[in-house]
Coordinates of C-alpha atoms (C1' of nucleotides) in Angstrom, one line a residue:
Chain A
M1119 CA -31.5 -19.3 -7.1
S1120 CA -30.6 -18.3 -3.7
R1121 CA -27.6 -19.4 -1.8
K1122 CA -27.7 -20.2 1.9
P1123 CA -25.7 -17.6 3.7
C1124 CA -22.6 -18.9 5.4
C1125 CA -23.1 -17.4 8.8
V1126 CA -26.8 -17.8 9.4
G1127 CA -27.5 -20.2 12.2
E1128 CA -29.1 -20.4 15.5
G1129 CA -26.9 -19.9 18.5
L1130 CA -23.9 -18.7 16.6
K1131 CA -21.9 -16.3 18.6
K1132 CA -20.7 -13.0 17.3
G1133 CA -18.4 -10.3 18.5
A1134 CA -15.1 -10.4 20.2
W1135 CA -13.4 -13.8 20.6
T1136 CA -12.6 -15.0 24.1
T1137 CA -9.3 -16.5 25.1
E1138 CA -11.1 -19.9 25.5
E1139 CA -12.4 -19.7 21.9
D1140 CA -8.9 -18.8 20.6
K1141 CA -7.4 -21.8 22.4
K1142 CA -9.9 -24.1 20.9
L1143 CA -9.3 -22.8 17.4
I1144 CA -5.6 -22.8 17.7
S1145 CA -5.6 -26.3 19.1
Y1146 CA -7.8 -27.7 16.4
I1147 CA -5.8 -26.1 13.6
H1148 CA -2.5 -27.3 15.1
E1149 CA -3.9 -30.8 15.1
H1150 CA -5.8 -30.8 11.8
G1151 CA -4.4 -28.0 9.8
E1152 CA -6.2 -25.2 8.0
G1153 CA -9.0 -25.6 5.5
G1154 CA -12.5 -27.0 5.7
W1155 CA -13.6 -23.9 7.5
R1156 CA -17.3 -24.7 7.4
D1157 CA -16.7 -27.8 9.5
I1158 CA -14.2 -26.4 11.9
P1159 CA -16.6 -24.8 14.3
Q1160 CA -18.5 -28.0 15.0
K1161 CA -15.3 -30.1 15.2
A1162 CA -13.5 -27.6 17.4
G1163 CA -16.5 -27.1 19.6
L1164 CA -17.0 -23.5 18.7
K1165 CA -20.3 -21.7 18.3
R1166 CA -19.0 -19.6 15.5
C1167 CA -19.4 -19.7 11.7
G1168 CA -16.6 -21.0 9.6
K1169 CA -15.9 -17.7 8.1
S1170 CA -15.5 -16.1 11.5
C1171 CA -13.0 -18.8 12.4
R1172 CA -11.0 -18.3 9.2
L1173 CA -10.8 -14.6 9.7
R1174 CA -9.9 -15.0 13.4
W1175 CA -7.1 -17.3 12.4
T1176 CA -5.7 -15.5 9.4
N1177 CA -5.9 -12.0 10.9
Y1178 CA -5.0 -12.6 14.4
L1179 CA -4.1 -16.1 15.6
K1180 CA -1.8 -17.3 12.8
P1181 CA 1.7 -17.5 14.2
D1182 CA 3.4 -15.6 11.5
V1183 CA 1.1 -12.6 11.6
K1184 CA 3.0 -9.5 12.4
R1185 CA 1.3 -7.1 14.7
G1186 CA 2.0 -3.6 16.0
E1187 CA 3.2 -0.4 14.5
F1188 CA 4.0 -0.1 10.8
S1189 CA 7.5 1.0 10.0
S1190 CA 8.1 4.0 7.8
E1191 CA 9.3 1.6 5.2
E1192 CA 6.0 -0.3 5.3
E1193 CA 4.1 3.0 5.1
Q1194 CA 6.0 4.0 2.0
I1195 CA 5.3 0.7 0.3
I1196 CA 1.6 1.0 1.2
I1197 CA 1.4 4.5 -0.2
M1198 CA 3.2 3.7 -3.4
L1199 CA 1.3 0.5 -4.0
H1200 CA -2.0 2.2 -3.3
A1201 CA -1.1 4.8 -5.8
S1202 CA -0.7 2.3 -8.5
R1203 CA -3.2 -0.3 -7.5
G1204 CA -5.9 1.3 -5.4
N1205 CA -7.7 -0.5 -2.7
K1206 CA -6.3 -3.9 -3.5
W1207 CA -5.4 -4.6 0.1
S1208 CA -4.6 -8.3 -0.3
D1209 CA -2.4 -7.4 -3.2
I1210 CA -0.6 -4.7 -1.2
A1211 CA -0.3 -6.9 1.9
R1212 CA 1.6 -9.5 -0.2
H1213 CA 4.4 -7.0 -0.4
L1214 CA 4.5 -6.5 3.3
P1215 CA 5.8 -9.6 5.0
R1216 CA 3.5 -11.0 7.7
R1217 CA 1.0 -8.2 7.4
T1218 CA -2.6 -9.0 6.7
D1219 CA -4.9 -7.3 4.2
N1220 CA -7.2 -6.3 7.0
E1221 CA -4.4 -4.7 9.0
V1222 CA -3.1 -2.8 5.9
K1223 CA -6.6 -1.7 5.2
N1224 CA -7.2 -0.5 8.7
Y1225 CA -3.9 1.3 8.8
W1226 CA -4.6 3.1 5.5
N1227 CA -8.0 4.2 6.7
T1228 CA -7.0 5.4 10.1
H1229 CA -3.5 6.8 9.4
L1230 CA -2.3 7.2 5.9
K1231 CA -5.5 8.4 4.3
K1232 CA -5.8 11.2 6.8
R1233 CA -2.2 12.1 6.4
L1234 CA -2.6 12.5 2.6
I1235 CA -5.7 14.6 3.0
E1236 CA -3.9 16.8 5.5
Q1237 CA -1.2 17.4 3.0
G1238 CA -3.7 18.3 0.3
I1239 CA -3.6 15.1 -1.6
D1240 CA -6.6 13.1 -2.7
P1241 CA -6.1 9.7 -1.1
M1242 CA -7.9 8.0 -3.9
T1243 CA -6.3 9.6 -6.9
H1244 CA -3.0 10.6 -5.2
K1245 CA -3.3 14.0 -6.9
P1246 CA -3.8 17.4 -5.4
L1247 CA -7.2 18.0 -4.0
A1248 CA -9.3 20.3 -6.1
S1249 CA -9.2 23.0 -3.5
N1250 CA -6.1 22.7 -1.5
S1251 CA -7.0 24.0 1.9
N1252 CA -3.5 23.7 3.2
P1253 CA -1.4 26.5 1.7
T1254 CA 1.6 25.7 3.8
V1255 CA 2.1 22.4 2.2
N1256 CA 2.7 22.2 -1.5
T1257 CA 3.9 18.7 -1.8
P1258 CA 3.8 17.3 -5.4
P1259 CA 1.4 14.5 -5.5
E1260 CA 4.0 12.1 -6.8
N1261 CA 6.0 12.5 -3.7
L1262 CA 4.2 9.7 -2.1
H1263 CA 7.2 8.2 -0.5
S1264 CA 7.8 11.4 1.4
L1265 CA 4.5 11.3 3.1
A1266 CA 5.2 8.4 5.4
A1267 CA 5.7 9.6 8.9
P1268 CA 8.3 8.3 11.3
S1269 CA 7.5 4.9 12.7
S1270 CA 6.6 6.6 16.0
D1271 CA 3.4 7.8 14.3
K1272 CA 1.4 6.0 16.9
Q1273 CA 2.0 8.7 19.4
Y1274 CA 0.3 11.2 17.2
S1275 CA -2.5 9.0 16.1
R1276 CA -5.0 10.6 18.3
S1277 CA -4.0 14.1 17.6
S1278 CA -5.6 16.1 14.9
S1279 CA -2.4 18.1 14.3
L1280 CA -0.1 15.9 12.3
P1281 CA 3.5 16.3 13.3
S1282 CA 4.7 15.8 9.8
L1283 CA 3.3 19.1 8.8
S1284 CA 5.9 21.0 10.8
R1285 CA 8.6 19.2 8.9
L1286 CA 7.2 20.2 5.6
T1287 CA 7.7 23.9 6.1
N1288 CA 10.8 26.0 6.6
K1289 CA 11.2 28.3 9.6
D1290 CA 9.6 31.2 7.7
G1291 CA 6.6 29.0 7.0
T1292 CA 7.4 28.4 3.3
P1293 CA 6.9 24.9 2.1
V1294 CA 10.0 22.7 1.8
Q1295 CA 10.5 21.7 -1.7
G1296 CA 9.6 18.1 -2.4
G1297 CA 8.3 17.3 1.0
S1298 CA 9.7 16.6 4.4
L1299 CA 13.1 15.8 5.9
S1300 CA 11.6 12.6 6.9
H1301 CA 12.0 11.5 3.3
K1302 CA 15.7 11.9 3.5
K1303 CA 15.7 10.2 6.8
S1304 CA 13.7 7.4 5.3
F1305 CA 16.6 6.7 2.9
K1306 CA 18.9 6.1 5.8
R1307 CA 16.6 3.8 7.6
S1308 CA 15.2 2.0 4.6
S1309 CA 15.4 -1.7 4.0
S1310 CA 16.8 -2.7 0.7
T1311 CA 13.4 -3.2 -0.7
S1312 CA 12.0 0.2 0.2
R1313 CA 15.2 1.9 -0.8
L1314 CA 14.7 0.5 -4.2
L1315 CA 11.1 1.6 -4.3
N1316 CA 12.0 5.0 -2.8
K1317 CA 14.6 5.5 -5.5
V1318 CA 12.3 4.7 -8.3
A1319 CA 9.5 7.0 -7.0
A1320 CA 11.9 9.8 -6.1
K1321 CA 13.5 9.7 -9.5
V1322 CA 10.2 9.5 -11.3
T1323 CA 9.2 12.7 -9.6
S1324 CA 12.6 14.3 -10.0
V1325 CA 12.8 13.6 -13.7
K1326 CA 9.3 14.9 -14.1
E1327 CA 10.2 18.1 -12.4
I1328 CA 13.4 18.5 -14.3
L1329 CA 11.8 17.8 -17.7
S1330 CA 9.0 20.2 -17.0
A1331 CA 11.4 22.9 -15.9
S1332 CA 13.7 22.3 -18.8
M1333 CA 10.9 22.4 -21.2
E1334 CA 9.9 25.8 -19.8
G1335 CA 13.5 27.0 -19.7
S1336 CA 13.2 27.7 -16.1
L1337 CA 15.3 25.0 -14.5
S1338 CA 16.7 26.3 -11.3
A1339 CA 17.3 25.3 -7.7
T1340 CA 13.9 26.6 -6.7
T1341 CA 12.1 24.3 -9.2
L1342 CA 13.8 21.2 -8.0
P1343 CA 12.1 18.7 -5.8
Y1344 CA 14.0 17.3 -2.8
A1345 CA 16.1 20.4 -2.4
S1346 CA 17.0 19.2 1.0
Y1347 CA 18.7 16.2 -0.4
S1348 CA 22.4 15.7 0.2
D1349 CA 22.8 12.9 -2.3
G1350 CA 24.4 15.1 -4.9
F1351 CA 21.4 15.0 -7.0
S1352 CA 20.1 18.4 -6.2
E1353 CA 23.5 19.6 -5.2
Q1354 CA 24.4 19.7 -8.9
I1355 CA 21.4 21.8 -9.6
R1356 CA 22.2 24.2 -6.8
N1357 CA 25.7 24.6 -8.1
G1358 CA 24.3 25.7 -11.4
E1359 CA 25.2 22.5 -13.2
G1360 CA 21.6 21.6 -14.0
S1361 CA 20.5 23.8 -16.7
S1362 CA 21.1 21.6 -19.6
N1363 CA 20.1 18.3 -21.0
A1364 CA 23.6 17.1 -20.3
F1365 CA 22.8 17.3 -16.7
L1366 CA 19.6 15.4 -17.3
T1367 CA 21.5 12.7 -19.2
N1368 CA 24.1 12.4 -16.5
T1369 CA 21.6 12.3 -13.8
L1370 CA 19.5 9.8 -15.4
A1371 CA 22.4 7.6 -16.3
E1372 CA 23.7 7.5 -12.7
F1373 CA 20.4 6.2 -11.5
D1374 CA 20.2 2.5 -11.7
P1375 CA 18.0 0.9 -9.0
F1376 CA 19.3 -2.5 -9.8
S1377 CA 22.9 -1.7 -9.3
Q1378 CA 22.1 0.1 -6.1
S1379 CA 20.1 -2.7 -4.6
P1380 CA 21.6 -5.7 -2.9
L1381 CA 18.4 -7.4 -3.8
Y1382 CA 19.8 -8.1 -7.2
S1383 CA 23.0 -10.0 -7.8
E1384 CA 25.0 -9.4 -10.9
H1385 CA 23.5 -12.3 -12.7
E1386 CA 20.0 -11.2 -11.8
I1387 CA 20.7 -7.7 -13.2
N1388 CA 21.9 -9.3 -16.4
A1389 CA 18.8 -11.4 -16.4
T1390 CA 16.5 -8.5 -17.0
S1391 CA 15.4 -10.3 -20.1
D1392 CA 13.2 -12.2 -17.7
L1393 CA 11.3 -9.1 -17.5
G1394 CA 11.2 -8.7 -21.2
M1395 CA 14.0 -6.1 -21.1
D1396 CA 16.8 -6.0 -23.5
Y1397 CA 18.6 -3.3 -21.7
D1398 CA 19.2 -2.7 -18.1
F1399 CA 17.7 0.3 -16.5
S1400 CA 20.7 2.6 -16.9
H1401 CA 20.7 2.0 -20.6
F1402 CA 17.1 3.0 -20.7
L1403 CA 17.7 6.1 -18.8
E1404 CA 20.7 7.1 -20.8
K1405 CA 18.7 6.6 -24.0
L1406 CA 15.9 8.5 -22.5
G1407 CA 18.3 11.4 -21.8
R1408 CA 19.8 11.2 -25.3
D1409 CA 16.4 11.1 -27.0
D1410 CA 15.2 13.9 -24.9
H1411 CA 18.1 15.9 -26.2
N1412 CA 17.5 14.8 -29.8
E1413 CA 13.9 15.5 -29.4
E1414 CA 14.6 19.1 -30.0
N1415 CA 15.4 18.2 -33.6
D1416 CA 13.0 15.4 -34.0
M1417 CA 9.9 15.6 -31.9
N1418 CA 8.4 12.6 -33.5
V1419 CA 11.2 10.2 -32.7
E1420 CA 10.0 6.6 -32.3
Y1421 CA 11.6 4.1 -30.1
G1422 CA 12.8 0.9 -31.7
H1423 CA 11.5 -2.4 -30.7
D1424 CA 14.6 -3.2 -28.6
D1425 CA 14.0 -0.3 -26.3
L1426 CA 13.2 -1.0 -22.7
L1427 CA 9.6 -0.3 -21.8
M1428 CA 8.9 0.7 -25.3
S1429 CA 8.6 -2.7 -26.7
D1430 CA 8.5 -6.0 -25.0
V1431 CA 6.8 -4.8 -21.8
S1432 CA 5.1 -1.9 -23.4
H1433 CA 1.7 -3.6 -23.2
E1434 CA 2.1 -3.7 -19.5
V1435 CA 3.7 -0.4 -18.7
S1436 CA 3.2 2.3 -21.2
S1437 CA 2.9 3.5 -24.7
T1438 CA 5.3 2.5 -27.4
S1439 CA 6.4 6.0 -28.6
V1440 CA 7.7 9.0 -26.8
D1441 CA 6.5 11.8 -28.9
D1442 CA 5.7 14.1 -26.0
R1443 CA 7.0 14.6 -22.5
D1444 CA 3.9 13.2 -20.9
N1445 CA 4.7 9.9 -22.4
I1446 CA 8.2 10.1 -20.9
F1447 CA 6.6 10.7 -17.5
E1448 CA 4.2 7.8 -18.0
N1449 CA 7.1 5.5 -18.9
F1450 CA 8.9 6.2 -15.7
E1451 CA 5.7 5.6 -13.7
G1452 CA 5.1 2.6 -15.9
W1453 CA 8.5 1.2 -15.1
S1454 CA 7.9 1.9 -11.5
N1455 CA 4.6 0.1 -11.5
Y1456 CA 6.1 -2.7 -13.6
L1457 CA 8.8 -3.2 -11.0
L1458 CA 6.3 -3.4 -8.3
D1459 CA 4.1 -5.7 -10.2
H1460 CA 6.9 -8.1 -10.7
A1461 CA 8.4 -7.8 -7.3
D1462 CA 6.7 -11.0 -6.2
F1463 CA 9.4 -11.6 -3.6
V1464 CA 9.0 -11.3 0.1
Y1465 CA 11.8 -9.4 1.8
D1466 CA 13.0 -10.8 5.1
T1467 CA 14.3 -7.8 7.0
E1468 CA 16.0 -10.0 9.6
S1469 CA 18.1 -12.0 7.2
D1470 CA 18.2 -9.2 4.6
T1471 CA 17.4 -11.7 1.9
L1472 CA 14.6 -12.5 -0.5
I1473 CA 12.4 -15.4 0.4
Chain B
dA1198 C1' -13.8 12.7 38.6
dA1199 C1' -17.0 12.7 35.1
dC1200 C1' -18.5 13.2 30.8
dA1201 C1' -18.5 13.7 25.7
dG1202 C1' -16.1 13.4 21.6
dT1203 C1' -12.7 10.9 18.9
dC1204 C1' -10.0 7.2 17.4
dT1205 C1' -8.6 2.4 16.6
dC1206 C1' -9.1 -2.1 14.9
dA1207 C1' -11.2 -6.7 15.4
dA1208 C1' -15.0 -8.5 13.4
dC1209 C1' -18.8 -8.8 10.5
dC1210 C1' -21.3 -8.4 6.0
dG1211 C1' -22.2 -9.2 1.4
dC1212 C1' -20.4 -9.9 -3.0
dC1213 C1' -17.1 -12.1 -6.1
dT1214 C1' -14.1 -15.8 -7.9
dC1215 C1' -12.9 -20.2 -8.8
dG1216 C1' -12.8 -25.0 -8.8
dA1217 C1' -15.2 -29.5 -8.3
dG1218 C1' -18.8 -32.3 -9.8
Chain C
dT1427 C1' -22.1 -25.8 -19.7
dC1428 C1' -24.2 -25.3 -15.5
dT1429 C1' -24.7 -25.4 -10.5
dC1430 C1' -23.0 -25.1 -6.1
dG1431 C1' -20.1 -24.2 -2.2
dA1432 C1' -15.6 -22.8 -0.1
dG1433 C1' -12.7 -19.3 0.3
dG1434 C1' -11.2 -14.6 -0.8
dC1435 C1' -11.9 -9.8 -0.9
dG1436 C1' -13.1 -4.9 0.2
dG1437 C1' -16.4 -2.0 2.7
dT1438 C1' -18.4 -1.1 7.0
dT1439 C1' -19.6 -1.4 11.9
dG1440 C1' -19.3 -0.9 16.8
dA1441 C1' -17.1 -1.9 21.3
dG1442 C1' -13.6 -0.3 23.9
dA1443 C1' -9.7 2.7 24.6
dC1444 C1' -8.1 7.2 24.6
dT1445 C1' -8.2 12.4 24.9
dG1446 C1' -9.8 16.9 26.0
dT1447 C1' -12.6 19.8 28.8

DNA sequence: AACAGTCTCAACCGCCTCGAG
DNA sequence: TCTCGAGGCGGTTGAGACTGT
């Protein structure tokens, strides 16, 4: 059985679309609407295949298609979603209002992928490259959100020397812990959506680092990511307050992306059961902190069925027990991914509302 | 000014999914 | 249940723009 190819036909034009062709297509769709792409070329008087018409319309002519530079917020979202979903461009594009999958894909291939490689990160696995050829940059792979360049990236796009690299090193050439200042900057400039995503990703990384350091008894200012933060998080560490599980507990408890995000009203926060959660996020973190402490006495502690992430949504996000620290890490990442997977809203940056 | 190399992104290609009959 | 076709998706290409020498 062989299927007749869609775009095989005599006299069909290929290549760049002319203004005249665009006008014909726009005019036809305005009058008759989208759909029935196979018939559109003939009806609209175009010597194109239907598929070509559909692509031209969806990627370029459609009125609500956003074009132009990607903002740093959009970059961060792309990087984060790519880390959890891979090359699912249409999926990623759904989280970027008015962006097409083709545009996201192109932007990844021409900008973001190169930037990750330059910073010693495998763009496919989002882990450090086997042989890190860039000793001046030692950014943890999880610091995906810190890799987004300023929105003025376009001006560097044709340069092989990425400007972000200079921001990743101190004056003496040593790497800045946890990435670049642009990360901090991005918090200020973020939309609510990306602030939420930033927070999740940042804390995932931070908690990982802290737990690792704590486990090794080596927690210190130098082990902390985001040392350049001024949000009080690393301040406590630098002040010597961060050498115990108490700090971890406090730090974890203070982080609640729901409460910090205007995207969620109070009733929405309380409605986390919609996500299969019996506790809100701060409860989860507090418990995680407690159990991390208790773990010293009971390394085989099992979470009850009413524990966030460990029960109702566990099939989606992670394992059901936390008997080692790797699982703790996975649960944070799992929660982050779960959040993204369920964030089927579209954020309108103009009205600052969910649509 | 001319040329070569590099980069960008619109467009194409081929495979996959899904729904209608 | 099977077949078929429309539409969707991700990978790739190549023309044109840009940059460096």
